[in-house]
Coordinates of C-alpha atoms in Angstrom, one line a residue:
Chain A
X1 CA -47.5 112.5 -80.8
X2 CA -49.2 109.3 -82.0
X3 CA -47.8 107.2 -79.4
X4 CA -50.6 107.4 -76.6
X5 CA -47.9 106.8 -73.7
X6 CA -45.4 108.7 -74.6
X7 CA -42.8 109.7 -71.7
X8 CA -43.5 113.6 -72.2
X9 CA -47.4 113.2 -71.3
X10 CA -45.5 112.4 -67.6
X11 CA -44.4 115.9 -67.6
X12 CA -47.1 117.8 -66.5
X13 CA -47.3 115.5 -63.6
X14 CA -44.3 117.2 -61.9
X15 CA -45.7 120.1 -61.6
X16 CA -49.3 118.6 -60.6
X17 CA -48.1 116.4 -58.0
X18 CA -46.6 119.0 -55.8
X19 CA -49.5 121.1 -56.2
X20 CA -51.9 118.5 -55.0
X21 CA -49.5 117.5 -52.1
X22 CA -50.0 121.4 -50.9
X23 CA -53.8 121.0 -50.9
X24 CA -53.6 117.5 -49.0
X25 CA -51.0 119.0 -46.7
X26 CA -54.3 121.9 -45.8
X27 CA -56.5 119.0 -45.4
X28 CA -54.3 117.0 -43.2
X29 CA -52.7 118.5 -41.0
X30 CA -50.1 117.2 -38.7
X31 CA -51.7 113.4 -39.0
X32 CA -49.9 110.0 -39.5
X33 CA -51.8 110.2 -42.7
X34 CA -50.3 113.7 -43.4
X35 CA -46.9 112.2 -42.8
X36 CA -47.4 109.3 -45.1
X37 CA -48.8 111.5 -47.6
X38 CA -45.6 113.7 -47.8
X39 CA -43.3 110.9 -48.2
X40 CA -45.9 109.3 -50.8
X41 CA -45.8 112.3 -52.9
X42 CA -42.2 112.9 -52.6
X43 CA -41.3 109.6 -53.5
X44 CA -43.6 109.5 -56.9
X45 CA -42.5 113.1 -57.8
X46 CA -38.6 111.5 -57.5
X47 CA -40.2 108.4 -59.8
X48 CA -41.3 110.4 -62.1
X49 CA -38.0 112.5 -62.5
X50 CA -35.8 109.2 -62.7
X51 CA -38.7 107.8 -65.5
X52 CA -38.3 111.2 -67.6
X53 CA -34.7 111.0 -67.1
X54 CA -34.2 107.9 -68.0
X55 CA -36.2 107.8 -70.8
X56 CA -34.3 110.9 -71.9
X57 CA -31.2 109.2 -71.7
X58 CA -32.4 105.9 -73.7
X59 CA -34.2 107.3 -76.5
X60 CA -32.6 107.0 -80.0
X61 CA -33.2 110.6 -81.4
X62 CA -31.5 113.3 -79.3
X63 CA -34.9 115.7 -80.0
X64 CA -36.3 117.4 -76.5
X65 CA -39.3 116.5 -75.4
X66 CA -42.3 119.0 -75.8
X67 CA -45.9 118.5 -74.2
X68 CA -48.8 120.9 -75.5
X69 CA -50.9 121.8 -72.4
X70 CA -54.6 120.7 -73.3
X71 CA -53.7 120.2 -77.0
X72 CA -52.9 124.3 -77.8
X73 CA -49.5 124.3 -79.4
X74 CA -46.9 127.4 -79.3
X75 CA -47.6 130.5 -79.8
X76 CA -51.1 130.2 -78.5
X77 CA -50.4 127.7 -76.0
X78 CA -48.4 127.2 -73.3
X79 CA -45.8 124.4 -73.8
X80 CA -43.4 122.4 -71.5
X81 CA -40.3 121.2 -72.5
X82 CA -37.3 119.3 -71.2
X83 CA -34.2 118.6 -72.2
X84 CA -30.7 117.4 -70.5
X85 CA -29.9 120.5 -68.7
X86 CA -33.9 120.4 -66.9
X87 CA -33.6 117.1 -66.6
X88 CA -30.9 117.2 -64.0
X89 CA -32.3 119.9 -62.5
X90 CA -35.8 118.4 -62.0
X91 CA -33.5 114.8 -60.7
X92 CA -31.5 117.1 -58.3
X93 CA -35.1 118.8 -57.2
X94 CA -36.3 115.6 -56.5
X95 CA -33.8 114.1 -54.8
X96 CA -33.3 116.8 -52.0
X97 CA -37.4 116.7 -51.9
X98 CA -37.2 113.4 -50.7
X99 CA -34.5 113.7 -48.3
X100 CA -35.4 117.4 -46.9
X101 CA -39.2 116.2 -46.8
X102 CA -38.2 113.3 -44.4
X103 CA -36.0 115.7 -42.6
X104 CA -38.7 118.7 -41.9
X105 CA -41.1 115.7 -40.7
X106 CA -38.7 115.5 -37.8
X107 CA -37.7 118.8 -37.3
X108 CA -41.2 120.2 -37.4
X109 CA -42.5 118.3 -34.4
X110 CA -44.8 121.3 -33.3
X111 CA -48.3 121.5 -34.8
X112 CA -48.6 125.8 -35.5
X113 CA -45.3 125.3 -37.5
X114 CA -46.2 122.1 -39.7
X115 CA -49.9 123.7 -40.4
X116 CA -48.3 127.0 -42.2
X117 CA -45.1 125.0 -43.3
X118 CA -46.1 122.1 -45.5
X119 CA -48.3 124.1 -48.0
X120 CA -45.8 126.4 -48.6
X121 CA -43.3 123.9 -49.2
X122 CA -45.1 121.8 -51.8
X123 CA -45.7 125.1 -53.5
X124 CA -42.1 125.9 -53.7
X125 CA -41.1 122.3 -55.4
X126 CA -44.4 123.2 -57.7
X127 CA -42.9 126.7 -58.6
X128 CA -39.3 124.8 -59.0
X129 CA -40.6 122.1 -61.0
X130 CA -42.8 124.0 -63.4
X131 CA -39.6 126.6 -64.0
X132 CA -37.6 123.9 -65.3
X133 CA -40.3 122.5 -67.6
X134 CA -41.2 126.1 -68.7
X135 CA -40.9 126.8 -72.6
X136 CA -42.6 129.8 -72.1
X137 CA -40.8 133.4 -71.1
X138 CA -43.8 134.3 -69.4
X139 CA -44.5 131.1 -67.5
X140 CA -41.6 131.5 -66.4
X141 CA -42.5 135.0 -64.6
X142 CA -45.3 132.9 -63.1
X143 CA -43.0 130.1 -61.9
X144 CA -40.6 132.6 -60.4
X145 CA -43.0 134.2 -58.3
X146 CA -44.6 131.2 -57.2
X147 CA -40.7 130.3 -56.4
X148 CA -40.2 133.7 -54.6
X149 CA -43.8 134.4 -52.5
X150 CA -43.2 130.3 -51.5
X151 CA -39.6 131.0 -50.5
X152 CA -40.3 134.5 -48.3
X153 CA -43.1 133.0 -46.6
X154 CA -40.9 129.8 -45.9
X155 CA -38.1 132.1 -44.3
X156 CA -40.5 133.9 -42.4
X157 CA -42.3 130.5 -40.9
X158 CA -38.9 130.8 -38.7
X159 CA -41.0 133.6 -37.0
X160 CA -37.7 135.5 -35.3
X161 CA -37.4 139.2 -35.6
X162 CA -34.4 138.3 -37.5
X163 CA -36.3 135.8 -39.9
X164 CA -39.0 138.2 -40.6
X165 CA -36.7 141.2 -41.7
X166 CA -34.7 138.9 -43.7
X167 CA -37.8 137.8 -45.5
X168 CA -39.0 141.4 -46.3
X169 CA -35.7 142.0 -47.5
X170 CA -36.0 139.1 -49.4
X171 CA -39.3 139.8 -50.7
X172 CA -38.5 143.1 -52.3
X173 CA -35.0 141.8 -53.7
X174 CA -37.6 139.1 -55.6
X175 CA -40.1 141.5 -56.5
X176 CA -37.4 143.5 -58.3
X177 CA -36.2 140.8 -59.9
X178 CA -39.1 139.7 -61.2
X179 CA -40.4 143.4 -62.4
X180 CA -37.3 143.4 -64.2
X181 CA -37.6 140.4 -65.9
X182 CA -41.0 140.8 -66.4
X183 CA -40.4 144.3 -68.4
X184 CA -37.4 142.5 -70.4
X185 CA -40.0 139.8 -71.6
X186 CA -42.3 143.1 -72.5
X187 CA -39.8 144.5 -74.8
X188 CA -39.5 141.3 -76.4
X189 CA -43.1 140.8 -77.0
X190 CA -43.6 144.1 -78.1
X191 CA -40.8 143.6 -81.2
X192 CA -40.8 140.1 -81.4
X193 CA -44.4 138.6 -80.4
X194 CA -43.4 135.7 -79.4
X195 CA -43.2 134.2 -76.0
X196 CA -41.7 130.3 -76.9
X197 CA -38.3 130.5 -76.0
X198 CA -37.3 127.9 -78.9
X199 CA -39.2 129.9 -81.5
X200 CA -37.5 133.2 -79.9
X201 CA -33.9 131.9 -80.2
X202 CA -34.6 131.8 -84.2
X203 CA -35.0 135.2 -84.4
X204 CA -33.5 137.3 -81.9
X205 CA -31.4 140.2 -83.9
X206 CA -29.1 142.1 -82.1
X207 CA -29.9 145.4 -81.6
X208 CA -31.4 147.9 -79.1
X209 CA -34.4 146.1 -78.1
X210 CA -32.9 142.6 -77.4
X211 CA -29.7 144.5 -75.4
X212 CA -32.1 146.2 -73.3
X213 CA -34.0 143.0 -73.0
X214 CA -30.8 141.3 -72.1
X215 CA -30.0 143.6 -69.6
X216 CA -33.4 143.9 -67.6
X217 CA -33.8 139.9 -67.6
X218 CA -30.2 139.3 -66.7
X219 CA -30.3 141.9 -64.0
X220 CA -33.5 140.4 -62.4
X221 CA -32.0 137.2 -62.6
X222 CA -28.9 138.2 -60.9
X223 CA -30.5 139.9 -58.4
X224 CA -32.4 136.4 -57.3
X225 CA -29.0 134.3 -57.9
X226 CA -27.0 136.6 -55.5
X227 CA -24.0 137.1 -57.6
X228 CA -21.7 139.7 -56.2
X229 CA -22.7 142.9 -55.7
X230 CA -26.1 142.1 -55.9
X231 CA -25.6 139.3 -53.0
X232 CA -26.5 141.6 -50.2
X233 CA -29.6 139.8 -48.9
X234 CA -28.6 136.0 -49.1
X235 CA -26.2 135.6 -45.8
X236 CA -29.0 137.0 -43.8
X237 CA -32.0 135.5 -45.5
X238 CA -30.3 131.8 -45.8
X239 CA -28.6 132.4 -42.5
X240 CA -31.9 132.8 -40.5
X241 CA -34.4 130.6 -42.1
X242 CA -34.7 127.1 -40.5
X243 CA -32.5 124.3 -41.4
X244 CA -34.5 122.2 -44.3
X245 CA -35.3 126.2 -45.5
X246 CA -31.7 127.3 -45.8
X247 CA -30.6 123.7 -47.5
X248 CA -33.3 124.1 -50.7
X249 CA -32.6 128.2 -50.8
X250 CA -29.1 127.5 -51.2
X251 CA -29.4 124.0 -53.3
X252 CA -31.9 124.8 -55.7
X253 CA -34.0 128.1 -55.2
X254 CA -30.5 130.5 -56.4
X255 CA -29.9 127.8 -59.2
X256 CA -33.2 128.0 -60.7
X257 CA -32.4 132.1 -61.2
X258 CA -28.9 130.9 -62.7
X259 CA -30.3 128.2 -64.9
X260 CA -32.6 130.8 -66.7
X261 CA -29.2 133.1 -67.1
X262 CA -27.8 130.0 -68.9
X263 CA -30.5 129.6 -71.1
X264 CA -30.6 133.1 -72.1
X265 CA -27.2 133.6 -72.5
X266 CA -26.4 130.8 -74.3
X267 CA -29.4 130.3 -76.3
X268 CA -32.7 132.6 -76.6
X269 CA -30.8 135.9 -76.4
X270 CA -27.6 134.9 -77.9
X271 CA -27.5 137.2 -80.5
X272 CA -27.6 139.8 -77.7
X273 CA -24.6 138.8 -75.8
X274 CA -20.7 140.5 -76.4
X275 CA -17.6 138.7 -75.4
X276 CA -16.7 141.5 -73.0
X277 CA -20.4 141.2 -71.1
X278 CA -19.6 137.6 -70.8
X279 CA -16.2 138.5 -69.5
X280 CA -18.1 140.6 -67.1
X281 CA -19.5 137.9 -65.8
X282 CA -17.3 135.8 -65.4
X283 CA -15.1 138.5 -63.4
X284 CA -18.1 139.2 -61.3
X285 CA -17.9 135.2 -60.4
X286 CA -14.2 135.9 -59.6
X287 CA -15.0 138.4 -57.0
X288 CA -17.9 136.2 -55.9
X289 CA -15.7 133.2 -54.9
X290 CA -13.2 135.7 -53.3
X291 CA -15.3 137.6 -51.4
X292 CA -17.8 135.2 -50.1
X293 CA -14.5 132.7 -49.2
X294 CA -13.2 135.7 -47.2
X295 CA -16.4 136.3 -45.5
X296 CA -16.9 132.7 -45.0
X297 CA -13.7 132.8 -43.3
X298 CA -14.5 136.1 -41.0
X299 CA -18.4 134.5 -40.0
X300 CA -19.0 134.3 -36.4
X301 CA -22.1 132.1 -36.6
X302 CA -21.8 128.4 -38.4
X303 CA -24.9 129.3 -40.2
X304 CA -23.6 132.8 -41.7
X305 CA -20.3 131.0 -42.8
X306 CA -22.2 128.2 -44.6
X307 CA -24.4 131.3 -45.9
X308 CA -21.6 133.0 -47.2
X309 CA -20.0 129.6 -49.2
X310 CA -23.1 129.8 -50.9
X311 CA -22.2 133.0 -52.2
X312 CA -18.5 132.2 -53.1
X313 CA -19.7 128.7 -55.0
X314 CA -22.4 130.7 -57.0
X315 CA -19.4 132.4 -58.2
X316 CA -18.3 129.1 -60.4
X317 CA -20.9 128.7 -62.1
X318 CA -20.6 132.4 -63.7
X319 CA -17.1 130.7 -64.9
X320 CA -19.1 129.4 -67.3
X321 CA -19.9 132.5 -69.4
X322 CA -16.4 133.0 -70.2
X323 CA -15.6 129.6 -70.9
X324 CA -18.3 129.2 -73.8
X325 CA -17.5 132.5 -75.9
X326 CA -17.4 131.9 -79.5
X327 CA -19.9 129.4 -79.6
X328 CA -23.2 130.1 -82.1
X329 CA -26.8 130.0 -80.5
X330 CA -27.2 126.8 -78.3
X331 CA -23.8 125.7 -78.8
X332 CA -22.6 126.7 -75.5
X333 CA -24.8 123.7 -74.2
X334 CA -22.7 121.3 -75.8
X335 CA -19.4 122.8 -74.9
X336 CA -17.0 121.2 -72.2
X337 CA -17.4 124.6 -69.3
X338 CA -21.5 123.7 -69.4
X339 CA -20.5 120.1 -68.7
X340 CA -18.4 121.2 -65.8
X341 CA -21.1 123.7 -64.6
X342 CA -24.1 121.4 -64.8
X343 CA -22.0 119.2 -63.0
X344 CA -21.1 121.2 -60.5
X345 CA -24.8 122.5 -59.8
X346 CA -25.5 119.3 -58.4
X347 CA -22.5 118.5 -56.5
X348 CA -23.1 121.8 -54.9
X349 CA -26.8 121.2 -54.5
X350 CA -26.2 118.4 -52.4
X351 CA -23.1 119.3 -50.8
X352 CA -24.8 122.4 -49.3
X353 CA -27.9 120.9 -48.5
X354 CA -26.0 118.0 -46.5
X355 CA -23.7 121.0 -44.8
X356 CA -27.2 123.1 -43.7
X357 CA -28.7 120.1 -42.2
X358 CA -25.6 119.1 -40.5
X359 CA -25.6 122.9 -38.9
X360 CA -29.0 122.7 -38.4
X361 CA -28.3 119.5 -36.0
X362 CA -25.7 121.1 -34.3
X363 CA -27.8 124.3 -33.7
X364 CA -30.4 122.2 -32.2
X365 CA -28.5 119.9 -30.2
X366 CA -26.3 123.3 -29.0
X367 CA -29.0 125.4 -28.7
X368 CA -26.8 128.1 -30.7
X369 CA -24.3 128.0 -33.8
X370 CA -21.3 130.6 -32.2
X371 CA -18.4 129.0 -34.2
X372 CA -15.8 129.9 -31.3
X373 CA -18.1 127.6 -28.4
X374 CA -18.5 124.8 -30.9
X375 CA -15.4 123.2 -29.6
X376 CA -15.6 119.5 -29.1
X377 CA -18.7 118.8 -30.8
X378 CA -17.1 116.0 -32.9
X379 CA -17.5 114.0 -29.8
X380 CA -21.1 114.9 -28.7
X381 CA -22.1 115.3 -32.7
X382 CA -20.2 112.8 -34.4
X383 CA -22.7 112.3 -37.7
X384 CA -23.3 115.9 -38.1
X385 CA -19.4 117.0 -38.0
X386 CA -19.1 113.6 -40.4
X387 CA -21.7 115.1 -42.7
X388 CA -20.0 118.8 -42.6
X389 CA -16.4 117.4 -43.5
X390 CA -17.6 115.4 -46.2
X391 CA -19.6 117.8 -47.7
X392 CA -17.2 120.2 -46.9
X393 CA -14.7 118.1 -48.6
X394 CA -16.8 118.8 -52.1
X395 CA -17.1 122.4 -51.9
X396 CA -13.0 122.3 -51.5
X397 CA -13.2 119.8 -54.3
X398 CA -11.2 116.9 -52.9
X399 CA -11.6 113.6 -54.9
X400 CA -13.4 111.3 -54.6
X401 CA -16.7 113.8 -54.2
X402 CA -18.6 114.7 -56.5
X403 CA -16.8 118.5 -56.2
X404 CA -13.8 117.2 -57.0
X405 CA -15.1 116.1 -60.5
X406 CA -17.0 119.1 -61.1
X407 CA -13.9 121.5 -60.3
X408 CA -11.4 119.0 -62.8
X409 CA -13.8 119.3 -65.4
X410 CA -14.3 123.3 -65.1
X411 CA -10.1 123.5 -64.7
X412 CA -9.8 121.3 -67.8
X413 CA -12.1 123.4 -69.9
X414 CA -10.6 126.6 -68.5
X415 CA -6.9 125.0 -69.4
X416 CA -8.2 123.6 -72.7
X417 CA -9.0 127.2 -73.8
X418 CA -5.5 128.7 -72.0
X419 CA -7.2 130.9 -70.0
X420 CA -5.0 131.0 -67.0
X421 CA -6.5 133.5 -65.2
X422 CA -9.8 131.3 -64.7
X423 CA -7.2 128.4 -63.8
X424 CA -6.3 130.7 -60.9
X425 CA -9.4 131.6 -59.8
X426 CA -10.6 127.9 -59.4
X427 CA -7.6 127.1 -57.9
X428 CA -7.4 129.8 -55.4
X429 CA -11.2 129.5 -54.5
X430 CA -10.8 125.9 -53.3
X431 CA -8.0 127.3 -51.1
X432 CA -10.5 129.5 -49.5
X433 CA -12.8 126.7 -49.4
X434 CA -10.5 124.7 -47.4
X435 CA -9.6 127.6 -44.7
X436 CA -13.2 127.7 -43.6
X437 CA -14.0 124.0 -43.7
X438 CA -10.9 123.3 -41.8
X439 CA -11.4 126.3 -39.5
X440 CA -14.5 125.0 -38.3
X441 CA -13.3 121.1 -38.2
X442 CA -10.7 122.0 -36.3
X443 CA -12.7 123.7 -33.6
X444 CA -15.1 120.7 -33.6
X445 CA -12.3 118.1 -33.2
X446 CA -10.5 120.4 -30.4
X447 CA -11.1 118.8 -26.8
X448 CA -8.9 120.9 -24.6
X449 CA -12.1 123.0 -23.5
X450 CA -14.3 122.0 -20.8
X451 CA -16.6 118.8 -21.9
X452 CA -19.6 120.4 -23.6
X453 CA -23.2 120.1 -22.3
X454 CA -25.9 119.8 -25.1
X455 CA -29.0 121.5 -23.9
X456 CA -31.5 119.2 -25.7
X457 CA -31.1 115.3 -25.7
X458 CA -29.8 114.5 -28.9
X459 CA -29.7 111.0 -29.3
X460 CA -33.5 110.5 -29.8
X461 CA -35.3 108.9 -32.4
X462 CA -36.0 112.2 -34.7
X463 CA -32.5 113.3 -34.0
X464 CA -31.0 110.1 -35.5
X465 CA -33.1 110.5 -38.2
X466 CA -32.2 114.2 -38.9
X467 CA -28.5 113.3 -38.8
X468 CA -29.2 110.2 -41.0
X469 CA -30.7 112.8 -43.7
X470 CA -27.5 114.8 -43.4
X471 CA -25.5 111.7 -44.0
X472 CA -27.6 110.6 -46.6
X473 CA -26.7 113.7 -48.7
X474 CA -23.4 113.1 -47.8
X475 CA -23.0 109.7 -49.2
X476 CA -25.1 111.0 -52.4
X477 CA -22.1 113.8 -53.0
X478 CA -19.4 111.0 -52.8
X479 CA -21.3 108.8 -54.9
X480 CA -22.1 111.5 -57.8
X481 CA -18.2 111.4 -57.7
X482 CA -18.1 107.8 -58.8
X483 CA -21.4 108.1 -61.4
X484 CA -19.4 111.1 -63.4
X485 CA -20.3 109.6 -67.1
X486 CA -24.5 109.4 -67.1
X487 CA -24.5 112.8 -65.6
X488 CA -22.3 114.2 -68.2
X489 CA -24.4 112.3 -71.2
X490 CA -27.8 113.2 -69.6
X491 CA -26.4 116.9 -69.6
X492 CA -25.7 116.4 -73.2
X493 CA -29.0 114.7 -73.7
X494 CA -31.5 117.3 -76.0
X495 CA -29.3 120.5 -75.4
X496 CA -26.8 119.7 -77.9
X497 CA -29.2 118.6 -80.7
X498 CA -29.0 121.9 -82.3
X499 CA -25.4 121.6 -83.0
X500 CA -25.7 118.1 -84.3
X501 CA -27.9 119.3 -86.9
X502 CA -25.9 122.4 -87.6
X503 CA -22.5 119.8 -87.8
X504 CA -24.2 118.5 -91.5
X505 CA -24.5 115.5 -92.2
X506 CA -25.4 114.2 -89.2
X507 CA -29.1 112.8 -89.7
X508 CA -31.2 112.5 -85.7
Chain B
X1 CA -43.6 160.6 -84.7
X2 CA -45.0 159.5 -81.5
X3 CA -47.8 156.6 -81.7
X4 CA -50.3 156.3 -79.3
X5 CA -48.6 152.9 -78.4
X6 CA -45.4 154.5 -78.2
X7 CA -46.8 157.6 -75.6
X8 CA -48.2 154.5 -73.3
X9 CA -45.0 152.3 -73.7
X10 CA -42.7 155.7 -73.0
X11 CA -45.4 156.6 -69.9
X12 CA -44.7 153.1 -68.8
X13 CA -41.0 152.7 -68.4
X14 CA -41.1 156.2 -67.1
X15 CA -43.3 154.7 -64.3
X16 CA -40.8 151.9 -63.6
X17 CA -38.0 154.2 -63.7
X18 CA -39.5 156.5 -60.9
X19 CA -40.4 153.2 -59.2
X20 CA -37.0 152.0 -59.2
X21 CA -35.8 155.0 -57.9
X22 CA -38.6 155.3 -54.6
X23 CA -37.6 151.7 -54.1
X24 CA -33.6 152.4 -53.8
X25 CA -34.0 155.7 -52.4
X26 CA -37.1 156.2 -49.8
X27 CA -36.1 154.4 -46.5
X28 CA -40.0 153.9 -45.4
X29 CA -41.2 150.4 -46.4
X30 CA -44.7 151.4 -46.7
X31 CA -43.3 153.7 -49.2
X32 CA -41.1 150.7 -51.0
X33 CA -44.3 148.7 -51.3
X34 CA -45.9 151.4 -53.5
X35 CA -42.9 152.0 -55.6
X36 CA -42.7 148.2 -56.3
X37 CA -46.5 148.5 -57.2
X38 CA -45.3 151.5 -59.5
X39 CA -42.8 149.4 -61.1
X40 CA -45.4 146.7 -62.0
X41 CA -47.7 149.2 -63.2
X42 CA -45.1 150.8 -65.5
X43 CA -44.8 147.0 -66.8
X44 CA -48.3 146.7 -67.4
X45 CA -48.7 149.5 -69.0
X46 CA -45.7 148.8 -71.9
X47 CA -47.4 145.2 -72.0
X48 CA -51.2 146.5 -72.7
X49 CA -49.3 149.2 -75.1
X50 CA -47.8 146.2 -77.1
X51 CA -51.2 144.7 -77.6
X52 CA -51.6 147.1 -80.4
X53 CA -50.9 145.6 -84.0
X54 CA -51.7 146.6 -87.5
X55 CA -55.5 146.4 -87.7
X56 CA -56.2 143.7 -84.8
X57 CA -55.8 143.9 -81.1
X58 CA -53.5 141.1 -79.7
X59 CA -55.5 139.9 -76.6
X60 CA -52.0 137.9 -75.3
X61 CA -50.3 141.1 -73.6
X62 CA -54.3 141.7 -71.7
X63 CA -54.0 137.8 -70.1
X64 CA -50.3 138.5 -69.2
X65 CA -51.2 141.6 -67.5
X66 CA -54.4 139.9 -65.8
X67 CA -52.1 137.3 -64.2
X68 CA -49.3 140.2 -63.3
X69 CA -51.7 141.6 -61.4
X70 CA -52.8 138.7 -59.5
X71 CA -49.1 137.9 -58.6
X72 CA -48.8 142.1 -58.0
X73 CA -51.7 141.9 -55.3
X74 CA -50.2 138.2 -53.7
X75 CA -46.8 140.0 -53.4
X76 CA -48.2 143.1 -52.0
X77 CA -50.5 141.2 -49.2
X78 CA -47.0 139.2 -48.2
X79 CA -45.2 142.1 -47.7
X80 CA -47.9 143.9 -45.9
X81 CA -48.4 140.9 -43.6
X82 CA -44.5 140.9 -42.9
X83 CA -44.6 144.5 -42.3
X84 CA -47.7 144.0 -39.7
X85 CA -45.6 141.1 -38.1
X86 CA -42.3 143.2 -37.5
X87 CA -44.6 146.1 -36.7
X88 CA -45.9 143.7 -33.7
X89 CA -42.8 142.3 -32.7
X90 CA -41.2 145.4 -32.5
X91 CA -43.7 148.2 -31.0
X92 CA -43.6 151.1 -32.2
X93 CA -40.8 151.8 -35.0
X94 CA -41.7 149.1 -37.3
X95 CA -42.1 151.9 -40.0
X96 CA -38.6 152.8 -40.0
X97 CA -36.8 149.6 -40.8
X98 CA -34.2 150.3 -43.3
X99 CA -32.2 148.3 -45.1

């Protein structure tokens, strides 16, 4: 790079900023200055993510950004890389980080909680940013562990017995997943002597080693992504954490391991994949949609309903795999199915975060979240019920939400390939989501019972800001439904470059 | 024929499998923590063995193992801390928390 102020020099900042914020939050516990610093760091992170996204969108060539840390190039050094897929994930992370940070400032008002919460919170975002920028199989392991350890601790910050037990189970699942992943990487390194993902994707050959590596890496990441039947840990973990933590776990942390699955299956280890295995992932995804929706319908607590809805919605992501069959290495990233799933990740991330915040507000106002006892809450918590309804509309896939566009793209991809089974799954899954969302809404708007008495005053300034954060995310879900094109363009940026090179004659 | 590196790798995979079996089948939390550690050790052995290249020794796997050990220690410490917390909330039967 001869250009001194190349945008790629901003990439390490995305890892550095939350790391600095974590240190600062230890030095400035619960002061006005501490609050300002949280907002400052979250805004800075968002600004840089937007800059990177914009420069990726507007540059002429379609190459990816790479940054060699300390000037050491791969294979010895550890590179950072940025393409459209990572840029979208980083943007989603930064947006959610800003909104949820504001929410958390008002949610954690007891000094004891904040002292433990903030450093872990920022370390989690350090891990997420590092993961989305990583171009190296081992660096990914480190980022995964950083995410797991801070996410588990964030669940445990809640402090109740249920949360601690959920955190311990989550820790075991995470450690098991990481160890499996690492063994997969060790097998690859043993045979190929490489860790850099883009170099690996050019030398991987089908064979026993790459099959074993793919199986181990997939098992590890599927555990972390909670695909049915490995979802057993998710509802209790996401259901017992505090609202901002549940939001970030459902919206980002499970997507991070899915992001890696997509990278390994469509690109790095593509030669080791088989059509059968891709179909199997799709079938498991379809089962997750059905089972998650059914469990959400049965749930007795609102938070568990939302958590099971995450199990169901994660199933849609896995429809990506059967719908990209017959592509070459890296070609899957320019397919219609990938665009649909990328769009879906953002729509679900925003909607699910909004939903967890709304549920958190309702729980704080009412003192509980038993669905049967929530009659008429639309009157006492209008903004939170509004947020829940908008987020629910996106999960169902009603226009004009982001979820509608995502499902429409996914349906299109399935119809184009005349894979009618997946069309059926998508439609039925939407109906399932409609059932559990309307189950809650019909109770919320039911004024027949005795007038409810919220336990705490829910109309003070913090409560209003917290409700406002939920509404802000709900509005973003709607906006995402309107701004389809730039998102799709950004997703294609860089990820499709190899395809263009392959489609001979195109000069870059 | 079995080279030294192969013996190490196979032992590593065996350790990994024993640990996996322990993690799934043993109900006691402390033994589960030990089982995860054992799986980690198995992976580290595979990595260390993969450092053998014709003529030279590749330093990269050793660096990875060092990082891995740090991560494993952190994970173990967090697990033990959580067990202590649950134990304190529970009174006596914290050891028998099964999944």
